[in-house]
């Protein structure tokens, strides 16, 4: 399966994919009423956006994840009037090799179970997929090198999970339960679950900066050492650049552009958390499309 790669070679020539932020964008419905998506790359050095087409057969409501040199589009839904929900989940997986763009998108081994709106993250050459809406299985894991999916052992209790978070320094994935506020950790190096906190704080997938010490089981104050003139809107996305650097990004629907704030976060000797913005106002990235939403990954 090939995609539009004619505009790709010069842009990626001599560059590492990790230098770019990957983003999945949603566009407002067109005349046919369909919401379309695109895979875009944001260059924070030049504040330019490079756009690629999504796989032509990719369903709506899929999730994108980067793992090494590959971008994977996973799961989604297809309309089915016979289903009381009006759609069926799918188990399709599409992959793009950023080092071999001429090959384009290709369909890889499907997941074990269909998943609509799957929650996905990647760690150490594997992709972890968790249930979200109506899946028959809690989760599964894909080994890219072996091209094989395996079921993921569920936690000790049946949980309605929130967005999972990767804690790579401890080889674990943090999973929060909506109903009971329990916080679990899945240690993927030894394939086991551990309950970290019975009653954890509110967990949000919006760009919120909070700090919590899991050892002492207490919240830590976050002090901003600098201020910025714009407040990130509700629904903005938090993206970790590494080495204590993060950005909070969102879509400005009025001016039709992507905006973001870059900031640093660190811990002082007394255990307090400090954060400082690198600039006072949001950096803007002009955008040629009528975008409605953004997911950084």
PDB file of C-alpha atoms in Angstrom:
ATOM      1  CA  UNK A   1       0.000   0.000   0.000  1.00  0.00           C
ATOM      2  CA  UNK A   2       1.460   3.344  -0.951  1.00  0.00           C
ATOM      3  CA  UNK A   3       0.698   6.821   0.278  1.00  0.00           C
ATOM      4  CA  UNK A   4       1.604  10.301  -0.921  1.00  0.00           C
ATOM      5  CA  UNK A   5       5.375  10.374  -0.533  1.00  0.00           C
ATOM      6  CA  UNK A   6       6.276  12.873  -3.258  1.00  0.00           C
ATOM      7  CA  UNK A   7       6.820  15.665  -0.736  1.00  0.00           C
ATOM      8  CA  UNK A   8       8.673  13.564   1.825  1.00  0.00           C
ATOM      9  CA  UNK A   9      12.180  12.823   0.632  1.00  0.00           C
ATOM     10  CA  UNK A  10      13.689  16.306   0.683  1.00  0.00           C
ATOM     11  CA  UNK A  11      12.224  17.081   4.079  1.00  0.00           C
ATOM     12  CA  UNK A  12      13.529  13.980   5.841  1.00  0.00           C
ATOM     13  CA  UNK A  13      16.852  13.868   4.002  1.00  0.00           C
ATOM     14  CA  UNK A  14      19.609  13.800   6.623  1.00  0.00           C
ATOM     15  CA  UNK A  15      17.206  14.292   9.516  1.00  0.00           C
ATOM     16  CA  UNK A  16      16.228  12.086  12.387  1.00  0.00           C
ATOM     17  CA  UNK A  17      12.461  11.561  12.872  1.00  0.00           C
ATOM     18  CA  UNK A  18      12.872  12.252  16.598  1.00  0.00           C
ATOM     19  CA  UNK A  19      13.715  15.888  15.800  1.00  0.00           C
ATOM     20  CA  UNK A  20      10.089  16.403  14.793  1.00  0.00           C
ATOM     21  CA  UNK A  21       6.863  16.295  16.796  1.00  0.00           C
ATOM     22  CA  UNK A  22       4.315  13.945  15.331  1.00  0.00           C
ATOM     23  CA  UNK A  23       0.678  14.995  15.413  1.00  0.00           C
ATOM     24  CA  UNK A  24      -2.601  13.464  14.360  1.00  0.00           C
ATOM     25  CA  UNK A  25      -5.002  16.179  13.205  1.00  0.00           C
ATOM     26  CA  UNK A  26      -8.734  16.074  12.710  1.00  0.00           C
ATOM     27  CA  UNK A  27     -10.427  18.284  10.121  1.00  0.00           C
ATOM     28  CA  UNK A  28     -13.961  19.636  10.262  1.00  0.00           C
ATOM     29  CA  UNK A  29     -16.512  17.507   8.364  1.00  0.00           C
ATOM     30  CA  UNK A  30     -16.599  18.170   4.637  1.00  0.00           C
ATOM     31  CA  UNK A  31     -19.582  18.260   2.321  1.00  0.00           C
ATOM     32  CA  UNK A  32     -19.993  14.510   2.782  1.00  0.00           C
ATOM     33  CA  UNK A  33     -20.227  14.943   6.566  1.00  0.00           C
ATOM     34  CA  UNK A  34     -17.102  12.866   7.182  1.00  0.00           C
ATOM     35  CA  UNK A  35     -14.329  13.876   9.595  1.00  0.00           C
ATOM     36  CA  UNK A  36     -10.922  13.309   8.009  1.00  0.00           C
ATOM     37  CA  UNK A  37      -7.527  12.952   9.665  1.00  0.00           C
ATOM     38  CA  UNK A  38      -3.969  13.642   8.661  1.00  0.00           C
ATOM     39  CA  UNK A  39      -0.506  12.763   9.916  1.00  0.00           C
ATOM     40  CA  UNK A  40       1.583  15.901  10.355  1.00  0.00           C
ATOM     41  CA  UNK A  41       5.100  16.702  11.553  1.00  0.00           C
ATOM     42  CA  UNK A  42       5.806  19.927  13.431  1.00  0.00           C
ATOM     43  CA  UNK A  43       9.355  21.306  13.269  1.00  0.00           C
ATOM     44  CA  UNK A  44       9.836  23.394  16.423  1.00  0.00           C
ATOM     45  CA  UNK A  45      13.055  24.941  15.115  1.00  0.00           C
ATOM     46  CA  UNK A  46      11.546  26.452  11.978  1.00  0.00           C
ATOM     47  CA  UNK A  47       7.917  26.525  13.214  1.00  0.00           C
ATOM     48  CA  UNK A  48       6.777  24.839  10.052  1.00  0.00           C
ATOM     49  CA  UNK A  49       4.397  21.959   9.486  1.00  0.00           C
ATOM     50  CA  UNK A  50       5.043  19.082   7.129  1.00  0.00           C
ATOM     51  CA  UNK A  51       1.932  17.164   6.093  1.00  0.00           C
ATOM     52  CA  UNK A  52       1.499  13.551   5.066  1.00  0.00           C
ATOM     53  CA  UNK A  53      -1.597  11.703   4.026  1.00  0.00           C
ATOM     54  CA  UNK A  54      -3.086   9.039   6.237  1.00  0.00           C
ATOM     55  CA  UNK A  55      -3.356   5.461   4.957  1.00  0.00           C
ATOM     56  CA  UNK A  56      -6.130   5.443   2.324  1.00  0.00           C
ATOM     57  CA  UNK A  57      -7.862   2.501   4.011  1.00  0.00           C
ATOM     58  CA  UNK A  58      -7.455   3.696   7.610  1.00  0.00           C
ATOM     59  CA  UNK A  59     -10.779   3.833   9.488  1.00  0.00           C
ATOM     60  CA  UNK A  60     -11.955   6.813  11.491  1.00  0.00           C
ATOM     61  CA  UNK A  61     -11.361   7.068  15.261  1.00  0.00           C
ATOM     62  CA  UNK A  62      -8.034   5.252  15.027  1.00  0.00           C
ATOM     63  CA  UNK A  63      -4.987   6.083  17.158  1.00  0.00           C
ATOM     64  CA  UNK A  64      -1.447   6.889  16.008  1.00  0.00           C
ATOM     65  CA  UNK A  65       1.725   5.948  17.875  1.00  0.00           C
ATOM     66  CA  UNK A  66       5.429   6.321  17.080  1.00  0.00           C
ATOM     67  CA  UNK A  67       7.870   3.527  17.867  1.00  0.00           C
ATOM     68  CA  UNK A  68      11.440   3.940  16.657  1.00  0.00           C
ATOM     69  CA  UNK A  69      11.437   4.808  12.966  1.00  0.00           C
ATOM     70  CA  UNK A  70       7.846   3.708  12.489  1.00  0.00           C
ATOM     71  CA  UNK A  71       4.490   5.442  12.779  1.00  0.00           C
ATOM     72  CA  UNK A  72       1.556   3.092  13.365  1.00  0.00           C
ATOM     73  CA  UNK A  73      -2.142   3.824  12.914  1.00  0.00           C
ATOM     74  CA  UNK A  74      -4.146   1.385  15.033  1.00  0.00           C
ATOM     75  CA  UNK A  75      -7.793   0.367  15.399  1.00  0.00           C
ATOM     76  CA  UNK A  76     -10.802   2.593  14.778  1.00  0.00           C
ATOM     77  CA  UNK A  77     -14.404   2.160  13.667  1.00  0.00           C
ATOM     78  CA  UNK A  78     -16.428   1.522  10.536  1.00  0.00           C
ATOM     79  CA  UNK A  79     -20.109   2.255  10.123  1.00  0.00           C
ATOM     80  CA  UNK A  80     -22.544  -0.620  10.549  1.00  0.00           C
ATOM     81  CA  UNK A  81     -26.230   0.197  10.754  1.00  0.00           C
ATOM     82  CA  UNK A  82     -26.966  -3.343  11.951  1.00  0.00           C
ATOM     83  CA  UNK A  83     -24.994  -2.676  15.142  1.00  0.00           C
ATOM     84  CA  UNK A  84     -26.947  -0.854  17.880  1.00  0.00           C
ATOM     85  CA  UNK A  85     -23.974   1.514  18.258  1.00  0.00           C
ATOM     86  CA  UNK A  86     -24.009   2.251  14.550  1.00  0.00           C
ATOM     87  CA  UNK A  87     -20.429   1.078  14.055  1.00  0.00           C
ATOM     88  CA  UNK A  88     -18.031  -1.836  14.486  1.00  0.00           C
ATOM     89  CA  UNK A  89     -14.571  -1.635  15.988  1.00  0.00           C
ATOM     90  CA  UNK A  90     -11.737  -2.792  13.750  1.00  0.00           C
ATOM     91  CA  UNK A  91      -8.377  -4.436  14.435  1.00  0.00           C
ATOM     92  CA  UNK A  92      -6.486  -2.984  11.451  1.00  0.00           C
ATOM     93  CA  UNK A  93      -2.897  -1.753  11.818  1.00  0.00           C
ATOM     94  CA  UNK A  94      -1.101   0.442   9.262  1.00  0.00           C
ATOM     95  CA  UNK A  95       2.600   1.275   9.399  1.00  0.00           C
ATOM     96  CA  UNK A  96       4.855   3.913   7.848  1.00  0.00           C
ATOM     97  CA  UNK A  97       8.647   3.543   7.948  1.00  0.00           C
ATOM     98  CA  UNK A  98      10.147   7.034   8.178  1.00  0.00           C
ATOM     99  CA  UNK A  99      13.456   5.676   6.886  1.00  0.00           C
ATOM    100  CA  UNK A 100      11.815   4.111   3.830  1.00  0.00           C
ATOM    101  CA  UNK A 101       9.152   6.578   2.741  1.00  0.00           C
ATOM    102  CA  UNK A 102       9.175   5.357  -0.845  1.00  0.00           C
ATOM    103  CA  UNK A 103       7.499   2.194   0.403  1.00  0.00           C
ATOM    104  CA  UNK A 104       4.612   4.228   1.778  1.00  0.00           C
ATOM    105  CA  UNK A 105       1.970   2.911   4.156  1.00  0.00           C
ATOM    106  CA  UNK A 106       1.540  -0.818   4.487  1.00  0.00           C
ATOM    107  CA  UNK A 107      -0.972  -2.925   6.336  1.00  0.00           C
ATOM    108  CA  UNK A 108       0.685  -5.067   9.002  1.00  0.00           C
ATOM    109  CA  UNK A 109      -0.474  -7.891  11.247  1.00  0.00           C
ATOM    110  CA  UNK A 110      -3.880  -7.076  12.738  1.00  0.00           C
ATOM    111  CA  UNK A 111      -4.576  -6.874  16.464  1.00  0.00           C
ATOM    112  CA  UNK A 112      -6.113  -9.840  18.233  1.00  0.00           C
ATOM    113  CA  UNK A 113      -9.284  -7.855  19.012  1.00  0.00           C
ATOM    114  CA  UNK A 114     -11.159  -4.988  17.359  1.00  0.00           C
ATOM    115  CA  UNK A 115     -10.676  -1.720  19.265  1.00  0.00           C
ATOM    116  CA  UNK A 116     -12.495   1.579  18.828  1.00  0.00           C
ATOM    117  CA  UNK A 117     -10.647   4.657  20.135  1.00  0.00           C
ATOM    118  CA  UNK A 118      -7.770   2.509  21.496  1.00  0.00           C
ATOM    119  CA  UNK A 119      -5.372   3.866  24.116  1.00  0.00           C
ATOM    120  CA  UNK A 120      -1.866   3.272  22.804  1.00  0.00           C
ATOM    121  CA  UNK A 121       1.760   3.856  23.813  1.00  0.00           C
ATOM    122  CA  UNK A 122       5.164   2.453  22.854  1.00  0.00           C
ATOM    123  CA  UNK A 123       8.141   1.269  24.906  1.00  0.00           C
ATOM    124  CA  UNK A 124      11.341  -0.605  24.036  1.00  0.00           C
ATOM    125  CA  UNK A 125      10.291  -1.743  20.585  1.00  0.00           C
ATOM    126  CA  UNK A 126       6.807  -2.824  21.586  1.00  0.00           C
ATOM    127  CA  UNK A 127       3.374  -1.226  21.264  1.00  0.00           C
ATOM    128  CA  UNK A 128       0.915  -1.535  24.150  1.00  0.00           C
ATOM    129  CA  UNK A 129      -2.785  -1.174  23.324  1.00  0.00           C
ATOM    130  CA  UNK A 130      -5.480  -0.846  25.973  1.00  0.00           C
ATOM    131  CA  UNK A 131      -9.236  -1.102  25.794  1.00  0.00           C
ATOM    132  CA  UNK A 132     -11.349   2.007  25.629  1.00  0.00           C
ATOM    133  CA  UNK A 133     -14.806   1.540  24.166  1.00  0.00           C
ATOM    134  CA  UNK A 134     -16.413  -1.871  24.117  1.00  0.00           C
ATOM    135  CA  UNK A 135     -13.404  -4.114  23.537  1.00  0.00           C
ATOM    136  CA  UNK A 136     -13.504  -7.807  24.401  1.00  0.00           C
ATOM    137  CA  UNK A 137      -9.996  -7.705  25.874  1.00  0.00           C
ATOM    138  CA  UNK A 138      -8.287  -5.415  28.381  1.00  0.00           C
ATOM    139  CA  UNK A 139      -5.130  -5.038  26.304  1.00  0.00           C
ATOM    140  CA  UNK A 140      -2.513  -6.536  24.055  1.00  0.00           C
ATOM    141  CA  UNK A 141       1.096  -5.923  23.070  1.00  0.00           C
ATOM    142  CA  UNK A 142       2.764  -5.903  19.656  1.00  0.00           C
ATOM    143  CA  UNK A 143       6.398  -6.945  19.212  1.00  0.00           C
ATOM    144  CA  UNK A 144       7.537  -5.048  16.104  1.00  0.00           C
ATOM    145  CA  UNK A 145      10.680  -7.109  15.496  1.00  0.00           C
ATOM    146  CA  UNK A 146       8.756 -10.396  15.647  1.00  0.00           C
ATOM    147  CA  UNK A 147       5.573  -9.012  14.046  1.00  0.00           C
ATOM    148  CA  UNK A 148       3.334 -10.703  16.612  1.00  0.00           C
ATOM    149  CA  UNK A 149       0.502  -9.635  18.941  1.00  0.00           C
ATOM    150  CA  UNK A 150       0.020 -11.180  22.387  1.00  0.00           C
ATOM    151  CA  UNK A 151      -2.668 -10.623  25.040  1.00  0.00           C
ATOM    152  CA  UNK A 152      -1.730  -8.305  27.884  1.00  0.00           C
ATOM    153  CA  UNK A 153      -2.446  -9.659  31.347  1.00  0.00           C
ATOM    154  CA  UNK A 154      -5.163  -7.549  33.034  1.00  0.00           C
ATOM    155  CA  UNK A 155      -4.713  -5.852  36.433  1.00  0.00           C
ATOM    156  CA  UNK A 156      -6.028  -7.560  39.594  1.00  0.00           C
ATOM    157  CA  UNK A 157      -9.340  -5.720  39.412  1.00  0.00           C
ATOM    158  CA  UNK A 158     -11.650  -4.825  36.546  1.00  0.00           C
ATOM    159  CA  UNK A 159     -10.944  -1.158  35.886  1.00  0.00           C
ATOM    160  CA  UNK A 160     -12.340   1.565  33.666  1.00  0.00           C
ATOM    161  CA  UNK A 161      -8.986   3.048  32.837  1.00  0.00           C
ATOM    162  CA  UNK A 162      -7.993   6.596  31.991  1.00  0.00           C
ATOM    163  CA  UNK A 163      -5.161   7.541  29.613  1.00  0.00           C
ATOM    164  CA  UNK A 164      -2.102   5.364  30.453  1.00  0.00           C
ATOM    165  CA  UNK A 165       1.242   7.099  31.033  1.00  0.00           C
ATOM    166  CA  UNK A 166       4.694   5.713  30.271  1.00  0.00           C
ATOM    167  CA  UNK A 167       7.312   5.843  33.053  1.00  0.00           C
ATOM    168  CA  UNK A 168      10.271   4.526  31.051  1.00  0.00           C
ATOM    169  CA  UNK A 169      12.847   5.240  33.777  1.00  0.00           C
ATOM    170  CA  UNK A 170      11.182   2.518  35.886  1.00  0.00           C
ATOM    171  CA  UNK A 171      10.104   0.278  32.983  1.00  0.00           C
ATOM    172  CA  UNK A 172       6.441   0.674  33.817  1.00  0.00           C
ATOM    173  CA  UNK A 173       3.118   1.996  32.543  1.00  0.00           C
ATOM    174  CA  UNK A 174       0.899   3.912  34.969  1.00  0.00           C
ATOM    175  CA  UNK A 175      -2.811   3.137  34.688  1.00  0.00           C
ATOM    176  CA  UNK A 176      -5.521   4.979  36.606  1.00  0.00           C
ATOM    177  CA  UNK A 177      -8.998   3.632  37.314  1.00  0.00           C
ATOM    178  CA  UNK A 178     -11.850   6.121  36.803  1.00  0.00           C
ATOM    179  CA  UNK A 179     -14.306   4.510  39.208  1.00  0.00           C
ATOM    180  CA  UNK A 180     -12.152   3.726  42.260  1.00  0.00           C
ATOM    181  CA  UNK A 181      -9.246   6.189  41.733  1.00  0.00           C
ATOM    182  CA  UNK A 182      -6.821   3.273  42.124  1.00  0.00           C
ATOM    183  CA  UNK A 183      -3.411   3.782  40.521  1.00  0.00           C
ATOM    184  CA  UNK A 184      -1.699   0.685  39.088  1.00  0.00           C
ATOM    185  CA  UNK A 185       1.687   0.190  37.471  1.00  0.00           C
ATOM    186  CA  UNK A 186       2.348  -2.436  34.821  1.00  0.00           C
ATOM    187  CA  UNK A 187       6.048  -3.382  34.852  1.00  0.00           C
ATOM    188  CA  UNK A 188       6.612  -4.489  31.277  1.00  0.00           C
ATOM    189  CA  UNK A 189      10.089  -5.879  31.929  1.00  0.00           C
ATOM    190  CA  UNK A 190       8.643  -8.530  34.274  1.00  0.00           C
ATOM    191  CA  UNK A 191       5.033  -8.496  32.989  1.00  0.00           C
ATOM    192  CA  UNK A 192       3.402  -7.883  36.363  1.00  0.00           C
ATOM    193  CA  UNK A 193       0.948  -5.429  37.967  1.00  0.00           C
ATOM    194  CA  UNK A 194       1.477  -3.527  41.230  1.00  0.00           C
ATOM    195  CA  UNK A 195      -1.048  -1.324  43.026  1.00  0.00           C
ATOM    196  CA  UNK A 196       0.721   1.959  43.816  1.00  0.00           C
ATOM    197  CA  UNK A 197      -2.101   3.902  45.438  1.00  0.00           C
ATOM    198  CA  UNK A 198      -5.644   2.926  46.500  1.00  0.00           C
ATOM    199  CA  UNK A 199      -7.038   6.461  46.371  1.00  0.00           C
ATOM    200  CA  UNK A 200      -5.140   8.561  43.891  1.00  0.00           C
ATOM    201  CA  UNK A 201      -5.942  12.123  42.856  1.00  0.00           C
ATOM    202  CA  UNK A 202      -7.987  13.227  39.854  1.00  0.00           C
ATOM    203  CA  UNK A 203      -6.405  12.068  36.591  1.00  0.00           C
ATOM    204  CA  UNK A 204      -6.938  14.074  33.402  1.00  0.00           C
ATOM    205  CA  UNK A 205      -5.829  13.688  29.789  1.00  0.00           C
ATOM    206  CA  UNK A 206      -5.737  17.471  29.399  1.00  0.00           C
ATOM    207  CA  UNK A 207      -2.547  19.491  29.752  1.00  0.00           C
ATOM    208  CA  UNK A 208      -2.403  19.845  33.539  1.00  0.00           C
ATOM    209  CA  UNK A 209       0.816  20.148  35.561  1.00  0.00           C
ATOM    210  CA  UNK A 210       0.557  18.450  38.953  1.00  0.00           C
ATOM    211  CA  UNK A 211       3.102  16.578  41.064  1.00  0.00           C
ATOM    212  CA  UNK A 212       2.654  13.632  43.411  1.00  0.00           C
ATOM    213  CA  UNK A 213       5.248  11.677  45.403  1.00  0.00           C
ATOM    214  CA  UNK A 214       4.311   8.000  45.210  1.00  0.00           C
ATOM    215  CA  UNK A 215       6.748   7.057  47.985  1.00  0.00           C
ATOM    216  CA  UNK A 216       5.522   9.601  50.538  1.00  0.00           C
ATOM    217  CA  UNK A 217       1.981   9.525  49.116  1.00  0.00           C
ATOM    218  CA  UNK A 218       1.539  13.284  49.054  1.00  0.00           C
ATOM    219  CA  UNK A 219       1.055  16.077  46.564  1.00  0.00           C
ATOM    220  CA  UNK A 220       3.955  18.381  45.785  1.00  0.00           C
ATOM    221  CA  UNK A 221       3.475  22.086  45.075  1.00  0.00           C
ATOM    222  CA  UNK A 222       4.348  23.235  41.582  1.00  0.00           C
ATOM    223  CA  UNK A 223       5.842  26.728  41.486  1.00  0.00           C
ATOM    224  CA  UNK A 224       6.072  28.633  38.220  1.00  0.00           C
ATOM    225  CA  UNK A 225       9.294  30.666  38.068  1.00  0.00           C
ATOM    226  CA  UNK A 226       8.026  32.651  35.096  1.00  0.00           C
ATOM    227  CA  UNK A 227       4.648  33.597  33.711  1.00  0.00           C
ATOM    228  CA  UNK A 228       3.196  33.728  30.224  1.00  0.00           C
ATOM    229  CA  UNK A 229       0.472  35.955  28.859  1.00  0.00           C
ATOM    230  CA  UNK A 230      -1.798  33.217  27.508  1.00  0.00           C
ATOM    231  CA  UNK A 231      -3.496  30.391  29.376  1.00  0.00           C
ATOM    232  CA  UNK A 232      -3.570  27.047  27.508  1.00  0.00           C
ATOM    233  CA  UNK A 233      -7.222  26.316  26.707  1.00  0.00           C
ATOM    234  CA  UNK A 234      -9.105  23.321  28.039  1.00  0.00           C
ATOM    235  CA  UNK A 235      -8.268  20.300  25.943  1.00  0.00           C
ATOM    236  CA  UNK A 236      -4.718  21.340  25.078  1.00  0.00           C
ATOM    237  CA  UNK A 237      -2.187  18.532  24.719  1.00  0.00           C
ATOM    238  CA  UNK A 238       0.944  18.024  26.810  1.00  0.00           C
ATOM    239  CA  UNK A 239       3.991  16.645  25.014  1.00  0.00           C
ATOM    240  CA  UNK A 240       7.314  15.674  26.623  1.00  0.00           C
ATOM    241  CA  UNK A 241      10.386  16.619  24.624  1.00  0.00           C
ATOM    242  CA  UNK A 242      12.745  14.945  27.117  1.00  0.00           C
ATOM    243  CA  UNK A 243      15.307  16.204  29.647  1.00  0.00           C
ATOM    244  CA  UNK A 244      12.649  18.096  31.592  1.00  0.00           C
ATOM    245  CA  UNK A 245      11.405  19.999  28.524  1.00  0.00           C
ATOM    246  CA  UNK A 246       7.715  19.984  27.580  1.00  0.00           C
ATOM    247  CA  UNK A 247       5.270  21.817  25.373  1.00  0.00           C
ATOM    248  CA  UNK A 248       1.566  22.488  25.786  1.00  0.00           C
ATOM    249  CA  UNK A 249      -0.079  22.700  22.364  1.00  0.00           C
ATOM    250  CA  UNK A 250      -3.553  23.504  21.071  1.00  0.00           C
ATOM    251  CA  UNK A 251      -5.489  24.578  17.985  1.00  0.00           C
ATOM    252  CA  UNK A 252      -6.500  28.240  17.654  1.00  0.00           C
ATOM    253  CA  UNK A 253      -9.802  27.856  15.832  1.00  0.00           C
ATOM    254  CA  UNK A 254     -10.241  31.590  15.240  1.00  0.00           C
ATOM    255  CA  UNK A 255      -6.926  32.153  13.464  1.00  0.00           C
ATOM    256  CA  UNK A 256      -6.658  28.550  12.194  1.00  0.00           C
ATOM    257  CA  UNK A 257      -3.193  27.809  13.502  1.00  0.00           C
ATOM    258  CA  UNK A 258      -1.334  25.611  15.945  1.00  0.00           C
ATOM    259  CA  UNK A 259      -0.045  27.335  19.084  1.00  0.00           C
ATOM    260  CA  UNK A 260       2.218  26.079  21.831  1.00  0.00           C
ATOM    261  CA  UNK A 261       4.179  27.059  24.929  1.00  0.00           C
ATOM    262  CA  UNK A 262       7.548  25.472  25.623  1.00  0.00           C
ATOM    263  CA  UNK A 263       8.627  25.160  29.256  1.00  0.00           C
ATOM    264  CA  UNK A 264      11.062  23.379  31.575  1.00  0.00           C
ATOM    265  CA  UNK A 265      10.271  21.506  34.763  1.00  0.00           C
ATOM    266  CA  UNK A 266      12.686  20.346  37.481  1.00  0.00           C
ATOM    267  CA  UNK A 267      12.902  19.285  41.145  1.00  0.00           C
ATOM    268  CA  UNK A 268      14.907  21.291  43.689  1.00  0.00           C
ATOM    269  CA  UNK A 269      16.935  19.854  46.573  1.00  0.00           C
ATOM    270  CA  UNK A 270      13.985  20.209  48.971  1.00  0.00           C
ATOM    271  CA  UNK A 271      11.717  18.138  46.715  1.00  0.00           C
ATOM    272  CA  UNK A 272       9.727  21.058  45.351  1.00  0.00           C
ATOM    273  CA  UNK A 273       8.726  21.154  41.701  1.00  0.00           C
ATOM    274  CA  UNK A 274       9.558  24.216  39.616  1.00  0.00           C
ATOM    275  CA  UNK A 275       8.411  25.091  36.111  1.00  0.00           C
ATOM    276  CA  UNK A 276       9.491  27.942  33.848  1.00  0.00           C
ATOM    277  CA  UNK A 277       8.243  28.959  30.409  1.00  0.00           C
ATOM    278  CA  UNK A 278      10.876  29.710  27.781  1.00  0.00           C
ATOM    279  CA  UNK A 279       8.790  32.567  26.353  1.00  0.00           C
ATOM    280  CA  UNK A 280       5.978  34.818  27.593  1.00  0.00           C
ATOM    281  CA  UNK A 281       3.535  34.412  24.710  1.00  0.00           C
ATOM    282  CA  UNK A 282       2.463  31.412  22.668  1.00  0.00           C
ATOM    283  CA  UNK A 283       4.483  30.471  19.597  1.00  0.00           C
ATOM    284  CA  UNK A 284       2.278  30.177  16.516  1.00  0.00           C
ATOM    285  CA  UNK A 285       2.596  27.794  13.594  1.00  0.00           C
ATOM    286  CA  UNK A 286       0.481  28.816  10.558  1.00  0.00           C
ATOM    287  CA  UNK A 287      -1.623  26.007   9.238  1.00  0.00           C
ATOM    288  CA  UNK A 288      -3.038  25.564   5.722  1.00  0.00           C
ATOM    289  CA  UNK A 289      -5.982  23.409   6.737  1.00  0.00           C
ATOM    290  CA  UNK A 290      -9.211  23.881   8.651  1.00  0.00           C
ATOM    291  CA  UNK A 291      -8.299  21.738  11.659  1.00  0.00           C
ATOM    292  CA  UNK A 292     -10.628  20.886  14.518  1.00  0.00           C
ATOM    293  CA  UNK A 293      -8.450  18.908  16.916  1.00  0.00           C
ATOM    294  CA  UNK A 294      -4.917  17.728  17.564  1.00  0.00           C
ATOM    295  CA  UNK A 295      -3.284  14.762  19.270  1.00  0.00           C
ATOM    296  CA  UNK A 296       0.493  14.850  19.779  1.00  0.00           C
ATOM    297  CA  UNK A 297       2.340  11.551  20.004  1.00  0.00           C
TER     298      UNK A 297
END
